[in-house]
Amino acid sequence: MQSYAMLIDGRMVNTAEQDPVINPAFGEPFATCARATRAHVDEAVGAAARAYKTWRKDEALRRQKLQECATVLQAKANEIAQVLSQEQGKPVQQAMMEVFGASLWFSYFATLQIEPEVLQDDGTKKIQVLRKPLGVVAAITPWNFPVILLSWKLAPAFLAGNTVVAKPSPFTPLSTLLVAEALKDVLPAGVLNVLSGGNDLGAELTRHPDVRKISFTGSVATGKKVMLAAADDLKRVTLELGGNDPAIVLDDVDPDQVAESLFWGAFQNSGQVCAAIKRLYVPEKLHDGIVARLVERAKRTKVGNGLEPDTELGPINNEPQFKKVLSMVEDAKRSGGRIEVGGEPLPGKGYFLPPTIVTGVGEGVRLVDEEQFGTALPIVKYKHLSDALEQANRTNYGLGGSVWSADPKRAEEVAQELESGTVWVNQHIDLSPFQPFGGHKWSGIGVENGKWGYNEFTQVQVLDVKQA
Ligand code: NAD
């Protein structure tokens, strides 16, 4: 079995102790990776702290290196995508798109212009607001989009002058280690370090005294632990956490027009998207028509091994998550929910649940109240739009939400009633490097992307100069 090494201070470092990585299409390990010790954490943070001293001073070099990171990722996209597909489960074409997306994020930040804000400049005083880097950043990522979510952290962190110690999820460490190997030849030693290991490694990083900022993407439960760990040392945190996004269909839509987009809004990446449609609210009069079209789409979806060229949906990434989604479907059945399509895992050892649509459920059922993060979508019927809006907002989550209508102006007004970081009209999950992304309520603190995401990797310094 191939073994993958970590990046510390410009060198690939492997360990005697290895962790297996499972291909979820088969439920079997297919490779192993290094397991970082406490000493590796100290080495990596130490290397990042040393590299920071010079890296922070040369913005032109940083921009050039960001562009080179973009180029090298494109050159290695195929190799990284093959491994990403095997460890994560997603179709290999989507894995390629993910790596190209990461490259796009690097090139966007390579050229993002940040001007100091001048508050006063009148001959008596010049007062400017500058943005200074923070130092060593811990970048902790989840298993659903390991490569692109890493780039959301690395690119702005580097542009601002920080150095990074990154830690991928133990379910999907390999693509991140391959990214590290590719970027090693571009970045000065110590600017990027990548450690692999379990959840305890993440906890150790968040407690390390020389880490000044934690940029974390993952679940709400872990996000709360990260914030607690950061408090003692007043480390800065950005938390990009889970969601339970509602999509509300208004009564004027043509079901044929929206069904395909609703389907992929919910099931893309096998539903393992922080901002996927996780609850679909439809008006009574359109309920049956929309259900019928989604069921028809689900039935002709090719579910399978991500490396097969015609696969549209891969497995759920890991066994605990697979069991969680299955238990939520069972719970919905017990609560009177009707399985319109799917509902049963595929035979074999892979973690496959074909797209599952459940009707006849509402608040109080886990599939509606909690984040399922998998291939099961509850459809909730509503009579009055005000009820749908109230239900959509009656949650601790607030990542994304969408409203679907033949009248975009009307939809825009309704969308703004949703309590979430992003609201979409007639689409769901459309993200780009220049627009900020983050959650309201328990879905997060702070944002990523655009100049707002950049700012999160900086601290304000006021330069106040007396001139006369
Ligand atoms: P998770 O919280 O289990 O793990 C995320 C990362 O945190 C992993 O690298 C893990 O090893 C690490 N970790 C675990 N315990 C830790 C600790 N005590 N201290 C520090 N790090 C620790 O999340 P997951 O299951 O990998 O990811 C799925 C979740 O991520 C979903 O809730 C999803 O919605 C969310 N997510 C959010 C966004 C966003 O941008 N808001 C994007 C993708 C995923």
PDB file of C-alpha atoms in Angstrom, residues 30-303:
ATOM      1  CA  PHE A  30      -6.178   1.616  -0.001  1.00  0.00           C
ATOM      2  CA  ALA A  31      -3.243   3.679   1.312  1.00  0.00           C
ATOM      3  CA  THR A  32      -1.668   4.873   4.538  1.00  0.00           C
ATOM      4  CA  CYS A  33      -0.219   8.121   5.806  1.00  0.00           C
ATOM      5  CA  ALA A  34       2.108   9.437   8.465  1.00  0.00           C
ATOM      6  CA  ARG A  35       0.838   9.946  11.995  1.00  0.00           C
ATOM      7  CA  ALA A  36       2.227  13.154  13.537  1.00  0.00           C
ATOM      8  CA  THR A  37       3.489  13.158  17.104  1.00  0.00           C
ATOM      9  CA  ARG A  38       3.693  16.009  19.565  1.00  0.00           C
ATOM     10  CA  ALA A  39       7.310  16.573  18.443  1.00  0.00           C
ATOM     11  CA  HIS A  40       6.155  17.004  14.839  1.00  0.00           C
ATOM     12  CA  VAL A  41       3.685  19.658  15.938  1.00  0.00           C
ATOM     13  CA  ASP A  42       6.478  21.575  17.672  1.00  0.00           C
ATOM     14  CA  GLU A  43       8.748  21.202  14.637  1.00  0.00           C
ATOM     15  CA  ALA A  44       6.074  22.347  12.198  1.00  0.00           C
ATOM     16  CA  VAL A  45       4.979  25.332  14.288  1.00  0.00           C
ATOM     17  CA  GLY A  46       8.627  26.225  14.927  1.00  0.00           C
ATOM     18  CA  ALA A  47       9.407  26.099  11.195  1.00  0.00           C
ATOM     19  CA  ALA A  48       6.365  28.254  10.435  1.00  0.00           C
ATOM     20  CA  ALA A  49       7.394  30.795  13.082  1.00  0.00           C
ATOM     21  CA  ARG A  50      10.921  31.050  11.638  1.00  0.00           C
ATOM     22  CA  ALA A  51       9.671  31.355   8.059  1.00  0.00           C
ATOM     23  CA  TYR A  52       7.246  34.089   9.127  1.00  0.00           C
ATOM     24  CA  LYS A  53      10.106  36.462   9.963  1.00  0.00           C
ATOM     25  CA  THR A  54      11.052  36.957   6.318  1.00  0.00           C
ATOM     26  CA  TRP A  55       7.878  35.848   4.492  1.00  0.00           C
ATOM     27  CA  ARG A  56       5.863  38.666   6.068  1.00  0.00           C
ATOM     28  CA  LYS A  57       8.203  41.299   4.623  1.00  0.00           C
ATOM     29  CA  ASP A  58       8.011  40.640   0.889  1.00  0.00           C
ATOM     30  CA  GLU A  59       4.568  41.118  -0.597  1.00  0.00           C
ATOM     31  CA  ALA A  60       5.790  40.952  -4.199  1.00  0.00           C
ATOM     32  CA  LEU A  61       7.364  37.547  -3.561  1.00  0.00           C
ATOM     33  CA  ARG A  62       4.188  36.319  -1.896  1.00  0.00           C
ATOM     34  CA  ARG A  63       2.077  37.334  -4.892  1.00  0.00           C
ATOM     35  CA  GLN A  64       4.495  35.628  -7.250  1.00  0.00           C
ATOM     36  CA  LYS A  65       4.440  32.464  -5.126  1.00  0.00           C
ATOM     37  CA  LEU A  66       0.641  32.442  -5.012  1.00  0.00           C
ATOM     38  CA  GLN A  67       0.582  32.499  -8.791  1.00  0.00           C
ATOM     39  CA  GLU A  68       3.104  29.672  -8.889  1.00  0.00           C
ATOM     40  CA  CYS A  69       0.958  27.662  -6.462  1.00  0.00           C
ATOM     41  CA  ALA A  70      -1.961  28.089  -8.901  1.00  0.00           C
ATOM     42  CA  THR A  71       0.156  26.857 -11.798  1.00  0.00           C
ATOM     43  CA  VAL A  72       1.629  23.862 -10.003  1.00  0.00           C
ATOM     44  CA  LEU A  73      -1.809  22.725  -8.819  1.00  0.00           C
ATOM     45  CA  GLN A  74      -3.059  22.714 -12.389  1.00  0.00           C
ATOM     46  CA  ALA A  75      -0.040  20.709 -13.477  1.00  0.00           C
ATOM     47  CA  LYS A  76      -0.683  18.121 -10.747  1.00  0.00           C
ATOM     48  CA  ALA A  77      -4.484  18.216 -10.955  1.00  0.00           C
ATOM     49  CA  ASN A  78      -4.900  14.760 -12.437  1.00  0.00           C
ATOM     50  CA  GLU A  79      -2.683  13.021  -9.877  1.00  0.00           C
ATOM     51  CA  ILE A  80      -4.335  14.835  -6.951  1.00  0.00           C
ATOM     52  CA  ALA A  81      -7.849  14.225  -8.328  1.00  0.00           C
ATOM     53  CA  GLN A  82      -7.320  10.465  -8.634  1.00  0.00           C
ATOM     54  CA  VAL A  83      -6.373  10.232  -4.965  1.00  0.00           C
ATOM     55  CA  LEU A  84      -9.059  12.690  -3.872  1.00  0.00           C
ATOM     56  CA  SER A  85     -11.696  10.597  -5.619  1.00  0.00           C
ATOM     57  CA  GLN A  86     -10.493   7.416  -3.920  1.00  0.00           C
ATOM     58  CA  GLU A  87     -10.263   8.801  -0.396  1.00  0.00           C
ATOM     59  CA  GLN A  88     -13.333  11.041  -0.531  1.00  0.00           C
ATOM     60  CA  GLY A  89     -15.579   9.075  -2.877  1.00  0.00           C
ATOM     61  CA  LYS A  90     -16.521  11.870  -5.285  1.00  0.00           C
ATOM     62  CA  PRO A  91     -16.546  11.343  -9.057  1.00  0.00           C
ATOM     63  CA  VAL A  92     -13.093  11.955 -10.469  1.00  0.00           C
ATOM     64  CA  GLN A  93     -14.274  14.731 -12.817  1.00  0.00           C
ATOM     65  CA  GLN A  94     -15.613  16.594  -9.781  1.00  0.00           C
ATOM     66  CA  ALA A  95     -12.334  15.956  -7.991  1.00  0.00           C
ATOM     67  CA  MET A  96     -10.558  17.558 -10.980  1.00  0.00           C
ATOM     68  CA  MET A  97     -12.909  20.543 -10.749  1.00  0.00           C
ATOM     69  CA  GLU A  98     -12.098  20.822  -7.067  1.00  0.00           C
ATOM     70  CA  VAL A  99      -8.346  20.982  -7.724  1.00  0.00           C
ATOM     71  CA  PHE A 100      -8.843  23.514 -10.536  1.00  0.00           C
ATOM     72  CA  GLY A 101     -11.072  25.489  -8.167  1.00  0.00           C
ATOM     73  CA  ALA A 102      -8.246  25.565  -5.619  1.00  0.00           C
ATOM     74  CA  SER A 103      -5.921  26.840  -8.334  1.00  0.00           C
ATOM     75  CA  LEU A 104      -8.430  29.597  -9.142  1.00  0.00           C
ATOM     76  CA  TRP A 105      -8.455  30.659  -5.486  1.00  0.00           C
ATOM     77  CA  PHE A 106      -4.664  30.995  -5.489  1.00  0.00           C
ATOM     78  CA  SER A 107      -4.632  33.099  -8.645  1.00  0.00           C
ATOM     79  CA  TYR A 108      -7.469  35.296  -7.351  1.00  0.00           C
ATOM     80  CA  PHE A 109      -5.571  36.135  -4.164  1.00  0.00           C
ATOM     81  CA  ALA A 110      -2.307  36.565  -6.112  1.00  0.00           C
ATOM     82  CA  THR A 111      -3.770  39.720  -7.638  1.00  0.00           C
ATOM     83  CA  LEU A 112      -6.262  40.938  -5.033  1.00  0.00           C
ATOM     84  CA  GLN A 113      -5.351  44.573  -4.392  1.00  0.00           C
ATOM     85  CA  ILE A 114      -5.560  45.765  -0.807  1.00  0.00           C
ATOM     86  CA  GLU A 115      -5.027  49.491  -0.319  1.00  0.00           C
ATOM     87  CA  PRO A 116      -4.439  51.026   3.124  1.00  0.00           C
ATOM     88  CA  GLU A 117      -7.418  53.091   4.226  1.00  0.00           C
ATOM     89  CA  VAL A 118      -6.533  56.748   4.690  1.00  0.00           C
ATOM     90  CA  LEU A 119      -8.683  58.304   7.403  1.00  0.00           C
ATOM     91  CA  GLN A 120      -7.062  61.718   7.443  1.00  0.00           C
ATOM     92  CA  ASP A 121      -4.427  63.387   5.258  1.00  0.00           C
ATOM     93  CA  ASP A 122      -4.679  67.162   5.552  1.00  0.00           C
ATOM     94  CA  GLY A 123      -1.154  68.411   6.158  1.00  0.00           C
ATOM     95  CA  THR A 124      -1.531  68.248   9.930  1.00  0.00           C
ATOM     96  CA  LYS A 125      -1.796  64.501  10.224  1.00  0.00           C
ATOM     97  CA  LYS A 126      -1.859  61.382   8.163  1.00  0.00           C
ATOM     98  CA  ILE A 127      -3.827  58.538   9.696  1.00  0.00           C
ATOM     99  CA  GLN A 128      -3.945  55.203   7.925  1.00  0.00           C
ATOM    100  CA  VAL A 129      -5.458  51.854   8.758  1.00  0.00           C
ATOM    101  CA  LEU A 130      -3.028  49.101   7.815  1.00  0.00           C
ATOM    102  CA  ARG A 131      -3.531  45.347   7.749  1.00  0.00           C
ATOM    103  CA  LYS A 132      -0.786  43.316   9.423  1.00  0.00           C
ATOM    104  CA  PRO A 133      -0.376  39.533   9.388  1.00  0.00           C
ATOM    105  CA  LEU A 134      -1.013  37.534  12.533  1.00  0.00           C
ATOM    106  CA  GLY A 135       1.838  35.004  12.467  1.00  0.00           C
ATOM    107  CA  VAL A 136       1.453  31.230  12.446  1.00  0.00           C
ATOM    108  CA  VAL A 137      -2.019  30.098  11.355  1.00  0.00           C
ATOM    109  CA  ALA A 138      -3.444  26.640  12.058  1.00  0.00           C
ATOM    110  CA  ALA A 139      -5.652  25.600   9.120  1.00  0.00           C
ATOM    111  CA  ILE A 140      -7.975  22.725  10.011  1.00  0.00           C
ATOM    112  CA  THR A 141     -10.161  21.222   7.301  1.00  0.00           C
ATOM    113  CA  PRO A 142     -12.992  18.666   6.927  1.00  0.00           C
ATOM    114  CA  TRP A 143     -13.411  15.673   4.602  1.00  0.00           C
ATOM    115  CA  ASN A 144     -16.021  16.888   2.118  1.00  0.00           C
ATOM    116  CA  PHE A 145     -13.857  19.269   0.005  1.00  0.00           C
ATOM    117  CA  PRO A 146     -10.361  18.807   1.409  1.00  0.00           C
ATOM    118  CA  VAL A 147      -8.478  20.518  -1.414  1.00  0.00           C
ATOM    119  CA  ILE A 148     -10.554  23.575  -2.217  1.00  0.00           C
ATOM    120  CA  LEU A 149     -11.320  24.361   1.411  1.00  0.00           C
ATOM    121  CA  LEU A 150      -7.595  24.271   2.122  1.00  0.00           C
ATOM    122  CA  SER A 151      -7.010  26.824  -0.648  1.00  0.00           C
ATOM    123  CA  TRP A 152      -9.636  29.123   0.906  1.00  0.00           C
ATOM    124  CA  LYS A 153      -7.315  29.328   3.904  1.00  0.00           C
ATOM    125  CA  LEU A 154      -3.844  29.138   2.398  1.00  0.00           C
ATOM    126  CA  ALA A 155      -4.245  31.727  -0.352  1.00  0.00           C
ATOM    127  CA  PRO A 156      -5.489  34.669   1.776  1.00  0.00           C
ATOM    128  CA  ALA A 157      -3.309  33.660   4.741  1.00  0.00           C
ATOM    129  CA  PHE A 158      -0.198  33.749   2.548  1.00  0.00           C
ATOM    130  CA  LEU A 159      -1.154  36.975   0.787  1.00  0.00           C
ATOM    131  CA  ALA A 160      -1.439  38.663   4.181  1.00  0.00           C
ATOM    132  CA  GLY A 161       2.046  37.405   5.150  1.00  0.00           C
ATOM    133  CA  ASN A 162       1.167  34.568   7.525  1.00  0.00           C
ATOM    134  CA  THR A 163       2.687  31.102   7.540  1.00  0.00           C
ATOM    135  CA  VAL A 164       0.571  27.981   8.009  1.00  0.00           C
ATOM    136  CA  VAL A 165       0.448  24.596   9.675  1.00  0.00           C
ATOM    137  CA  ALA A 166      -2.414  22.700   8.039  1.00  0.00           C
ATOM    138  CA  LYS A 167      -4.193  19.601   9.273  1.00  0.00           C
ATOM    139  CA  PRO A 168      -6.590  17.674   7.031  1.00  0.00           C
ATOM    140  CA  SER A 169      -9.327  15.347   8.249  1.00  0.00           C
ATOM    141  CA  PRO A 170      -8.134  11.818   9.089  1.00  0.00           C
ATOM    142  CA  PHE A 171     -10.724  10.564   6.557  1.00  0.00           C
ATOM    143  CA  THR A 172      -9.163  12.477   3.628  1.00  0.00           C
ATOM    144  CA  PRO A 173      -5.527  13.354   4.398  1.00  0.00           C
ATOM    145  CA  LEU A 174      -3.906  12.144   1.167  1.00  0.00           C
ATOM    146  CA  SER A 175      -4.971  14.805  -1.327  1.00  0.00           C
ATOM    147  CA  THR A 176      -3.809  17.482   1.131  1.00  0.00           C
ATOM    148  CA  LEU A 177      -0.449  15.719   1.510  1.00  0.00           C
ATOM    149  CA  LEU A 178      -0.144  15.638  -2.282  1.00  0.00           C
ATOM    150  CA  VAL A 179      -0.956  19.350  -2.439  1.00  0.00           C
ATOM    151  CA  ALA A 180       1.753  19.894   0.180  1.00  0.00           C
ATOM    152  CA  GLU A 181       4.266  17.947  -1.887  1.00  0.00           C
ATOM    153  CA  ALA A 182       3.399  20.001  -4.966  1.00  0.00           C
ATOM    154  CA  LEU A 183       3.630  23.347  -3.151  1.00  0.00           C
ATOM    155  CA  LYS A 184       6.889  22.382  -1.415  1.00  0.00           C
ATOM    156  CA  ASP A 185       8.788  23.115  -4.604  1.00  0.00           C
ATOM    157  CA  VAL A 186       7.231  26.566  -4.872  1.00  0.00           C
ATOM    158  CA  LEU A 187       7.096  27.965  -1.340  1.00  0.00           C
ATOM    159  CA  PRO A 188      10.073  28.817   0.896  1.00  0.00           C
ATOM    160  CA  ALA A 189      10.667  26.170   3.581  1.00  0.00           C
ATOM    161  CA  GLY A 190       8.359  26.511   6.596  1.00  0.00           C
ATOM    162  CA  VAL A 191       5.771  28.758   4.925  1.00  0.00           C
ATOM    163  CA  LEU A 192       3.462  25.743   4.583  1.00  0.00           C
ATOM    164  CA  ASN A 193       3.621  22.697   6.817  1.00  0.00           C
ATOM    165  CA  VAL A 194       1.065  19.882   6.648  1.00  0.00           C
ATOM    166  CA  LEU A 195       0.607  17.312   9.414  1.00  0.00           C
ATOM    167  CA  SER A 196      -1.595  14.231   9.273  1.00  0.00           C
ATOM    168  CA  GLY A 197      -3.131  12.497  12.273  1.00  0.00           C
ATOM    169  CA  GLY A 198      -6.345  12.144  14.226  1.00  0.00           C
ATOM    170  CA  ASN A 199      -8.675  14.603  15.913  1.00  0.00           C
ATOM    171  CA  ASP A 200      -6.275  14.878  18.869  1.00  0.00           C
ATOM    172  CA  LEU A 201      -3.708  16.403  16.494  1.00  0.00           C
ATOM    173  CA  GLY A 202      -6.195  19.167  15.707  1.00  0.00           C
ATOM    174  CA  ALA A 203      -6.755  19.775  19.399  1.00  0.00           C
ATOM    175  CA  GLU A 204      -3.007  19.959  19.990  1.00  0.00           C
ATOM    176  CA  LEU A 205      -2.552  22.519  17.237  1.00  0.00           C
ATOM    177  CA  THR A 206      -5.306  24.719  18.629  1.00  0.00           C
ATOM    178  CA  ARG A 207      -3.563  24.741  22.013  1.00  0.00           C
ATOM    179  CA  HIS A 208      -0.063  25.449  20.729  1.00  0.00           C
ATOM    180  CA  PRO A 209       1.241  28.718  22.232  1.00  0.00           C
ATOM    181  CA  ASP A 210       2.904  29.868  18.984  1.00  0.00           C
ATOM    182  CA  VAL A 211      -0.231  29.517  16.870  1.00  0.00           C
ATOM    183  CA  ARG A 212      -1.839  32.959  16.634  1.00  0.00           C
ATOM    184  CA  LYS A 213      -4.891  32.185  14.531  1.00  0.00           C
ATOM    185  CA  ILE A 214      -7.075  29.166  13.915  1.00  0.00           C
ATOM    186  CA  SER A 215      -8.961  28.965  10.658  1.00  0.00           C
ATOM    187  CA  PHE A 216     -11.315  26.041  11.109  1.00  0.00           C
ATOM    188  CA  THR A 217     -13.866  24.388   8.839  1.00  0.00           C
ATOM    189  CA  GLY A 218     -15.886  21.522  10.239  1.00  0.00           C
ATOM    190  CA  SER A 219     -18.825  20.648  12.434  1.00  0.00           C
ATOM    191  CA  VAL A 220     -20.527  22.890  14.981  1.00  0.00           C
ATOM    192  CA  ALA A 221     -19.561  20.545  17.819  1.00  0.00           C
ATOM    193  CA  THR A 222     -15.848  20.704  16.980  1.00  0.00           C
ATOM    194  CA  GLY A 223     -16.050  24.423  16.230  1.00  0.00           C
ATOM    195  CA  LYS A 224     -17.183  25.027  19.805  1.00  0.00           C
ATOM    196  CA  LYS A 225     -14.211  23.033  21.125  1.00  0.00           C
ATOM    197  CA  VAL A 226     -11.857  25.044  18.929  1.00  0.00           C
ATOM    198  CA  MET A 227     -13.254  28.290  20.264  1.00  0.00           C
ATOM    199  CA  LEU A 228     -12.824  27.108  23.840  1.00  0.00           C
ATOM    200  CA  ALA A 229      -9.228  26.053  23.153  1.00  0.00           C
ATOM    201  CA  ALA A 230      -8.508  29.424  21.562  1.00  0.00           C
ATOM    202  CA  ALA A 231      -9.932  31.446  24.444  1.00  0.00           C
ATOM    203  CA  ASP A 232      -7.136  30.766  26.884  1.00  0.00           C
ATOM    204  CA  ASP A 233      -4.544  32.348  24.617  1.00  0.00           C
ATOM    205  CA  LEU A 234      -6.961  34.760  22.874  1.00  0.00           C
ATOM    206  CA  LYS A 235      -6.035  33.264  19.514  1.00  0.00           C
ATOM    207  CA  ARG A 236      -8.069  34.662  16.653  1.00  0.00           C
ATOM    208  CA  VAL A 237     -10.575  32.234  15.155  1.00  0.00           C
ATOM    209  CA  THR A 238     -12.570  31.897  11.992  1.00  0.00           C
ATOM    210  CA  LEU A 239     -15.141  29.131  12.228  1.00  0.00           C
ATOM    211  CA  GLU A 240     -16.862  27.817   9.113  1.00  0.00           C
ATOM    212  CA  LEU A 241     -19.338  25.325  10.478  1.00  0.00           C
ATOM    213  CA  GLY A 242     -22.263  23.152   9.511  1.00  0.00           C
ATOM    214  CA  GLY A 243     -25.527  24.152   7.947  1.00  0.00           C
ATOM    215  CA  ASN A 244     -29.098  22.958   7.573  1.00  0.00           C
ATOM    216  CA  ASP A 245     -29.993  25.083   4.582  1.00  0.00           C
ATOM    217  CA  PRO A 246     -33.644  25.566   3.704  1.00  0.00           C
ATOM    218  CA  ALA A 247     -34.786  26.020   0.110  1.00  0.00           C
ATOM    219  CA  ILE A 248     -38.230  27.551  -0.211  1.00  0.00           C
ATOM    220  CA  VAL A 249     -40.137  27.079  -3.444  1.00  0.00           C
ATOM    221  CA  LEU A 250     -42.777  29.772  -4.047  1.00  0.00           C
ATOM    222  CA  ASP A 251     -46.184  28.963  -5.522  1.00  0.00           C
ATOM    223  CA  ASP A 252     -45.451  30.462  -8.962  1.00  0.00           C
ATOM    224  CA  VAL A 253     -42.659  28.127 -10.100  1.00  0.00           C
ATOM    225  CA  ASP A 254     -42.829  25.692 -12.961  1.00  0.00           C
ATOM    226  CA  PRO A 255     -41.637  22.387 -11.450  1.00  0.00           C
ATOM    227  CA  ASP A 256     -40.002  21.405 -14.744  1.00  0.00           C
ATOM    228  CA  GLN A 257     -37.872  24.539 -14.625  1.00  0.00           C
ATOM    229  CA  VAL A 258     -36.505  23.996 -11.110  1.00  0.00           C
ATOM    230  CA  ALA A 259     -36.345  20.236 -10.528  1.00  0.00           C
ATOM    231  CA  GLU A 260     -32.860  19.636 -11.924  1.00  0.00           C
ATOM    232  CA  SER A 261     -31.302  22.531  -9.998  1.00  0.00           C
ATOM    233  CA  LEU A 262     -33.098  21.592  -6.778  1.00  0.00           C
ATOM    234  CA  PHE A 263     -31.882  18.023  -7.151  1.00  0.00           C
ATOM    235  CA  TRP A 264     -28.234  19.000  -7.523  1.00  0.00           C
ATOM    236  CA  GLY A 265     -28.564  21.707  -4.868  1.00  0.00           C
ATOM    237  CA  ALA A 266     -29.382  18.895  -2.455  1.00  0.00           C
ATOM    238  CA  PHE A 267     -27.392  15.932  -3.765  1.00  0.00           C
ATOM    239  CA  GLN A 268     -24.180  17.397  -5.182  1.00  0.00           C
ATOM    240  CA  ASN A 269     -21.141  15.657  -3.644  1.00  0.00           C
ATOM    241  CA  SER A 270     -23.626  13.122  -2.244  1.00  0.00           C
ATOM    242  CA  GLY A 271     -25.178  15.822  -0.081  1.00  0.00           C
ATOM    243  CA  GLN A 272     -21.884  16.373   1.722  1.00  0.00           C
ATOM    244  CA  VAL A 273     -21.762  20.101   1.152  1.00  0.00           C
ATOM    245  CA  CYS A 274     -21.907  22.523   4.062  1.00  0.00           C
ATOM    246  CA  ALA A 275     -24.332  24.710   2.112  1.00  0.00           C
ATOM    247  CA  ALA A 276     -26.429  22.085   0.331  1.00  0.00           C
ATOM    248  CA  ILE A 277     -30.216  22.153   0.337  1.00  0.00           C
ATOM    249  CA  LYS A 278     -30.949  20.111   3.442  1.00  0.00           C
ATOM    250  CA  ARG A 279     -34.661  20.934   3.840  1.00  0.00           C
ATOM    251  CA  LEU A 280     -36.953  21.630   0.900  1.00  0.00           C
ATOM    252  CA  TYR A 281     -40.154  23.598   1.572  1.00  0.00           C
ATOM    253  CA  VAL A 282     -42.807  23.373  -1.162  1.00  0.00           C
ATOM    254  CA  PRO A 283     -46.320  24.817  -1.351  1.00  0.00           C
ATOM    255  CA  GLU A 284     -49.187  22.340  -1.162  1.00  0.00           C
ATOM    256  CA  LYS A 285     -50.304  22.865  -4.727  1.00  0.00           C
ATOM    257  CA  LEU A 286     -46.859  22.108  -6.194  1.00  0.00           C
ATOM    258  CA  HIS A 287     -45.881  19.360  -3.751  1.00  0.00           C
ATOM    259  CA  ASP A 288     -46.779  16.294  -5.818  1.00  0.00           C
ATOM    260  CA  GLY A 289     -45.396  17.711  -9.059  1.00  0.00           C
ATOM    261  CA  ILE A 290     -42.047  18.591  -7.529  1.00  0.00           C
ATOM    262  CA  VAL A 291     -41.764  15.290  -5.668  1.00  0.00           C
ATOM    263  CA  ALA A 292     -42.523  13.365  -8.876  1.00  0.00           C
ATOM    264  CA  ARG A 293     -39.819  15.179 -10.821  1.00  0.00           C
ATOM    265  CA  LEU A 294     -37.183  14.798  -8.102  1.00  0.00           C
ATOM    266  CA  VAL A 295     -38.005  11.099  -7.760  1.00  0.00           C
ATOM    267  CA  GLU A 296     -37.669  10.651 -11.507  1.00  0.00           C
ATOM    268  CA  ARG A 297     -34.259  12.420 -11.443  1.00  0.00           C
ATOM    269  CA  ALA A 298     -33.107  10.341  -8.477  1.00  0.00           C
ATOM    270  CA  LYS A 299     -34.019   7.085 -10.224  1.00  0.00           C
ATOM    271  CA  ARG A 300     -31.788   7.766 -13.192  1.00  0.00           C
ATOM    272  CA  THR A 301     -28.806   8.935 -11.147  1.00  0.00           C
ATOM    273  CA  LYS A 302     -25.734   6.752 -11.539  1.00  0.00           C
ATOM    274  CA  VAL A 303     -24.407   5.977  -8.070  1.00  0.00           C
TER     275      VAL A 303
END
